[in-house]
Coordinates of C-alpha atoms in Angstrom, one line a residue:
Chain T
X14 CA 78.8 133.1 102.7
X15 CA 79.3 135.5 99.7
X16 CA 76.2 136.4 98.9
X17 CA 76.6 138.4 95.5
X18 CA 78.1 135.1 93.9
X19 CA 75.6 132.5 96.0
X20 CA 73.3 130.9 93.5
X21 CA 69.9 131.3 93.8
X22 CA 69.6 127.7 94.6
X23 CA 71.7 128.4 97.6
X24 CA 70.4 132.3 98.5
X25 CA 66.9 129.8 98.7
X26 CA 68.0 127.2 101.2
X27 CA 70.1 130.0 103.0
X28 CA 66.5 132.1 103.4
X29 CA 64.7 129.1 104.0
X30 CA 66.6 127.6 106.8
X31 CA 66.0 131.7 108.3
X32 CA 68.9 134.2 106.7
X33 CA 66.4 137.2 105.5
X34 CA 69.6 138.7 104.1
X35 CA 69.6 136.0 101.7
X36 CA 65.9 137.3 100.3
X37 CA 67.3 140.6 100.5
X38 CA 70.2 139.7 97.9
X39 CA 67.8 137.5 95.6
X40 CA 64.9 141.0 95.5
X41 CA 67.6 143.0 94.5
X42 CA 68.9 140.3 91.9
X43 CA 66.1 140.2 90.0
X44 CA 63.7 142.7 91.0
X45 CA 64.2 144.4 87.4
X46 CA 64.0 141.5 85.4
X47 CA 60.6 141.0 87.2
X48 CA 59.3 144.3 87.5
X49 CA 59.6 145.4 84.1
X50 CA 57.7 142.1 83.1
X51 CA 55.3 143.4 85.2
X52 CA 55.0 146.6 84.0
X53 CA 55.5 145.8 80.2
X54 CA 52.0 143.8 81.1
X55 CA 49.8 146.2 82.7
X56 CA 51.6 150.2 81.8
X57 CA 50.9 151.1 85.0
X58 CA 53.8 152.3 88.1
X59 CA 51.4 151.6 90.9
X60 CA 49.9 148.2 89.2
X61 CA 53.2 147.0 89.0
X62 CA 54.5 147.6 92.3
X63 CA 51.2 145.8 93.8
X64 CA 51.6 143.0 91.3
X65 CA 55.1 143.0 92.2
X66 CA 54.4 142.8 96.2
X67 CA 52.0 140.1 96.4
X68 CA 54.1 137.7 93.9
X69 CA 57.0 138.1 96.5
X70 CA 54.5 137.9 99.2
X71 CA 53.3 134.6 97.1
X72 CA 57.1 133.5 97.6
X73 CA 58.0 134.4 100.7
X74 CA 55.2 132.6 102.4
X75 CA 56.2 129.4 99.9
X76 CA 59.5 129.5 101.0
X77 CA 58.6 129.6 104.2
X78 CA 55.7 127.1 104.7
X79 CA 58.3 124.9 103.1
X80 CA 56.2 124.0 99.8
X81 CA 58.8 125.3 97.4
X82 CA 60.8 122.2 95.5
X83 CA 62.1 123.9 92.4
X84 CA 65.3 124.3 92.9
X85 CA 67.6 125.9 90.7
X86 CA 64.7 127.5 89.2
X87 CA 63.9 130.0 91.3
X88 CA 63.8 133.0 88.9
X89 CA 61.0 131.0 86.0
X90 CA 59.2 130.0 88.9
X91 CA 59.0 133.6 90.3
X92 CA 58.0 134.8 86.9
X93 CA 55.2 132.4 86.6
X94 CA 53.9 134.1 89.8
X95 CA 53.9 137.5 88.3
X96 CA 52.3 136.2 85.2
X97 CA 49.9 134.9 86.9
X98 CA 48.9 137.8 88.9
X99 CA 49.0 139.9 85.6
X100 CA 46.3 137.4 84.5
X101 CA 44.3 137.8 87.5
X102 CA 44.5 141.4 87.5
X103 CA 43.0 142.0 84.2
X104 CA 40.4 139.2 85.4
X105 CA 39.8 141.4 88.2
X106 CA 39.2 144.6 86.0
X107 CA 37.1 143.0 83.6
X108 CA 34.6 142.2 86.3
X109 CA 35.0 145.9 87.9
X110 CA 35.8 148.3 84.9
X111 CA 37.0 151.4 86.3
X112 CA 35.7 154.5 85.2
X113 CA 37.9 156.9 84.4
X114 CA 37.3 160.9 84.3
X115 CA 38.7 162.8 81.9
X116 CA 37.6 166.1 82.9
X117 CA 34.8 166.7 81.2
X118 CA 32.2 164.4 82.8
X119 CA 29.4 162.9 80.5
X120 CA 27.1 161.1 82.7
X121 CA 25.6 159.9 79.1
X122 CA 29.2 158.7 78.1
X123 CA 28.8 155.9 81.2
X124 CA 25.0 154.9 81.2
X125 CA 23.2 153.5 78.5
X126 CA 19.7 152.4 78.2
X127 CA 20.7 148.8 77.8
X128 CA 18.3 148.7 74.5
X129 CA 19.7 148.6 71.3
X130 CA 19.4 151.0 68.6
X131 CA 17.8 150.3 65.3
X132 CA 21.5 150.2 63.6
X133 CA 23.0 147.6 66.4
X134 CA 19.6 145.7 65.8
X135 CA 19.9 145.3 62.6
X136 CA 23.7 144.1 62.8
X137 CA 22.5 142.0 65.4
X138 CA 19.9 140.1 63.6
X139 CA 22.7 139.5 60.7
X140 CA 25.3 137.9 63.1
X141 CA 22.5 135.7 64.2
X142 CA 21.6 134.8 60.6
X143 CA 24.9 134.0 59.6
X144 CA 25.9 131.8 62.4
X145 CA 22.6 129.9 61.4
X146 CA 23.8 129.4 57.6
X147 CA 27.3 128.4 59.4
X148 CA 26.5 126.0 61.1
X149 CA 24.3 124.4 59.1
X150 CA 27.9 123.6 57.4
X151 CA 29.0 120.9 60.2
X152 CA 29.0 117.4 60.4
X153 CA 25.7 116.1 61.8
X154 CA 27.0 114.8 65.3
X155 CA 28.5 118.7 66.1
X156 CA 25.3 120.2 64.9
X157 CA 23.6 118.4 67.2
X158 CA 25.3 118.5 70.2
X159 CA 25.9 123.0 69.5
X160 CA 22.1 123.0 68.6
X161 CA 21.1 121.2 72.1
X162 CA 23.8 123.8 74.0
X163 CA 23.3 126.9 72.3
X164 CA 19.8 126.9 71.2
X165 CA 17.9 124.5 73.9
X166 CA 20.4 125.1 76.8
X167 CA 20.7 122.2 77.7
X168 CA 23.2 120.5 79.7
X169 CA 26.3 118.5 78.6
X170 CA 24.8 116.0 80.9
X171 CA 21.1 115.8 79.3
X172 CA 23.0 116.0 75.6
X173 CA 25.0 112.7 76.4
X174 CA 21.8 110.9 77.8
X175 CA 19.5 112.4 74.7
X176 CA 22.2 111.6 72.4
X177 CA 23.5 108.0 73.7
X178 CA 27.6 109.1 74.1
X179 CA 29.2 109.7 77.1
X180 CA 29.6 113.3 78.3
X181 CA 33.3 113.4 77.6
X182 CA 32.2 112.1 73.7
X183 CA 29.7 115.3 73.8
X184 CA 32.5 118.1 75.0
X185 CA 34.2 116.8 72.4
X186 CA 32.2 117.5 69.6
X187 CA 31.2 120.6 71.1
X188 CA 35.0 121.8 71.0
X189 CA 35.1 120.7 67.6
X190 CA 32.2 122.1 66.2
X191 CA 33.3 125.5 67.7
X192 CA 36.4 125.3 65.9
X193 CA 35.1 124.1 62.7
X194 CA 33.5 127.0 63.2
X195 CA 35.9 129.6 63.8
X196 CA 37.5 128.0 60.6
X197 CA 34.1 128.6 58.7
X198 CA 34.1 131.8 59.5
X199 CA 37.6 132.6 58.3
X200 CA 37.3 130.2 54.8
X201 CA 34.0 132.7 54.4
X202 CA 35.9 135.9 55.7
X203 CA 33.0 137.3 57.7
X204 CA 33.4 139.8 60.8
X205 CA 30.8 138.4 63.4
X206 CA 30.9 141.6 65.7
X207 CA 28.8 144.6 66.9
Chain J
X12 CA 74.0 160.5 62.5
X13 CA 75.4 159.1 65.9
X14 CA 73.1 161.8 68.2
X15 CA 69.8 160.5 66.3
X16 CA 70.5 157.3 67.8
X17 CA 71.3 158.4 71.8
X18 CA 67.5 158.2 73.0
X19 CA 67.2 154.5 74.3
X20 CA 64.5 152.6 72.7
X21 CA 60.7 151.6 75.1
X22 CA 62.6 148.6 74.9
X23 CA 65.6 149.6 76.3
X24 CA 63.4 151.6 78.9
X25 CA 61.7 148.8 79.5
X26 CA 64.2 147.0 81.0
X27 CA 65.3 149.3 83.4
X28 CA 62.1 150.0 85.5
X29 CA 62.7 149.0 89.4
X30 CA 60.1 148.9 92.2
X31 CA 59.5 151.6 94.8
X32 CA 61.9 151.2 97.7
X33 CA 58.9 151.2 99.9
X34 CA 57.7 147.9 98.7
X35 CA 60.8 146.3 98.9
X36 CA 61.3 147.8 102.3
X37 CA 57.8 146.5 102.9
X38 CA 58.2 142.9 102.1
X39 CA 61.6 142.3 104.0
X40 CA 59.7 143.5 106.7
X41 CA 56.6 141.4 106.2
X42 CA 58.9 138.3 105.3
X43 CA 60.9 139.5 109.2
X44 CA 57.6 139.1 110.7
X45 CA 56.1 136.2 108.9
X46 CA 56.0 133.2 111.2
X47 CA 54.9 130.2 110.6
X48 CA 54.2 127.0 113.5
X49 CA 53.5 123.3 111.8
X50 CA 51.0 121.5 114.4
X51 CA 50.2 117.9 113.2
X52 CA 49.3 118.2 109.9
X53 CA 48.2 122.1 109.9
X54 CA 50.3 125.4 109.5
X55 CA 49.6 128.6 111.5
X56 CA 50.9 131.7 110.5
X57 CA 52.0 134.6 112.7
X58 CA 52.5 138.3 111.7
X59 CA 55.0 139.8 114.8
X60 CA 55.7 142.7 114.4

């Protein structure tokens, strides 16, 4: 087999059926393509390579458990891997930020006193008062089913029993009255944040 | 004006980033020792190394 012109289609069945030169030729086919999507995601060498190793790690043990049935797709399939280990990266981070020292350590720059200052209050307290005036701007159904959510946390479950619609019927408005809203708040130009 | 334009762009750099050689030593290694038994209906899977 000449493995430099072997579609991926074929390098596939060829690694699946146990030729591990045949991954070899299909890593070093596209391990640019993919690793530069990688890094042009995260900016980071040593992200990139980990991202990089568990999507093929993701692949090989697809390949070899015999669950893969794309074929002639091998690369787009790949890349949805990788994307969606860049995804679950950032997830990751988001739940664990990392601190980072830049030399001159400020304990004060990482720890807060979780109260806010008469300046965030106060900003506070006008976001609040001008999602009230907002939404006072939707149809009646959305207002309700928002008000029950947001302000009585309730369940979606308790809304469609209060409310006589089926559960489904209340996500629904709730959706909508969250975009209605997002539309309100562009119509009126207003910056809701701290 | 030719010289101005010699630098590639990040784009152009972009594209040319690789992996380490050590991870892609590393996975034709793992994918070597990955084995993998089908028993009824479940699959085991075996690192040899």
């Amino acid at each position: 087999m000449n493995y430099i012109k072997a579609t991926d289609a074929a390098l596939v069945q060829e690694y699946i059926q146990g030729n591990e030169r045949a991954l070899s030729t299909l890593i070093n086919r596209h391990q640019q393509r993919i690793y530069s999507f990688i890094y042009s995601k995260v900016f980071d060498k040593d992200v990139s390579d980990d991202v990089f190793q568990d999507t093929f790690i993701k692949v090989i043990n697809t390949l070899k458990k015999g669950k893969y049935n794309e074929e002639g797709k091998f690369l787009p399939w790949v890349m949805r891997i990788a994307h969606n280990l860049v995804i679950d990266h950032f997830r990751k981070n988001k739940r664990m930020p990392k601190f980072e020292n830049h030399g001159d350590f400020n304990i004060f720059s990482v720890l807060s006193d979780g109260d806010l200052n008469i300046e965030k209050q106060i900003i506070k307290d006008q976001i609040e008062s001008d999602v009230q005036e907002l939404i006072k701007e939707l149809p009646e159904d959305q207002l309700e089913v928002l008000t029950m959510r947001i302000y009585k946390d309730m369940s979606f479950k308790e809304i469609s029993e209060l409310t006589g619609v089926s559960i489904n019927t209340a996500l629904g408005r709730m959706r909508y009255a969250l975009i209605n809203l997002r539309k309100l708040i562009e119509k009126h130009n207003l910056i809701l944040t701290n | 004006m030719k010289h101005l334009y010699t630098k590639p762009s990040k784009g152009e750099q972009l594209n040319k980033l690789n992996p380490k050689k050590e991870t892609i030593q590393f996975l034709l290694n793992y994918s070597k020792a990955l084995h993998i038994t089908k028993h009824r209906q479940l699959s085991f899977e075996f690192i040899l190394n």
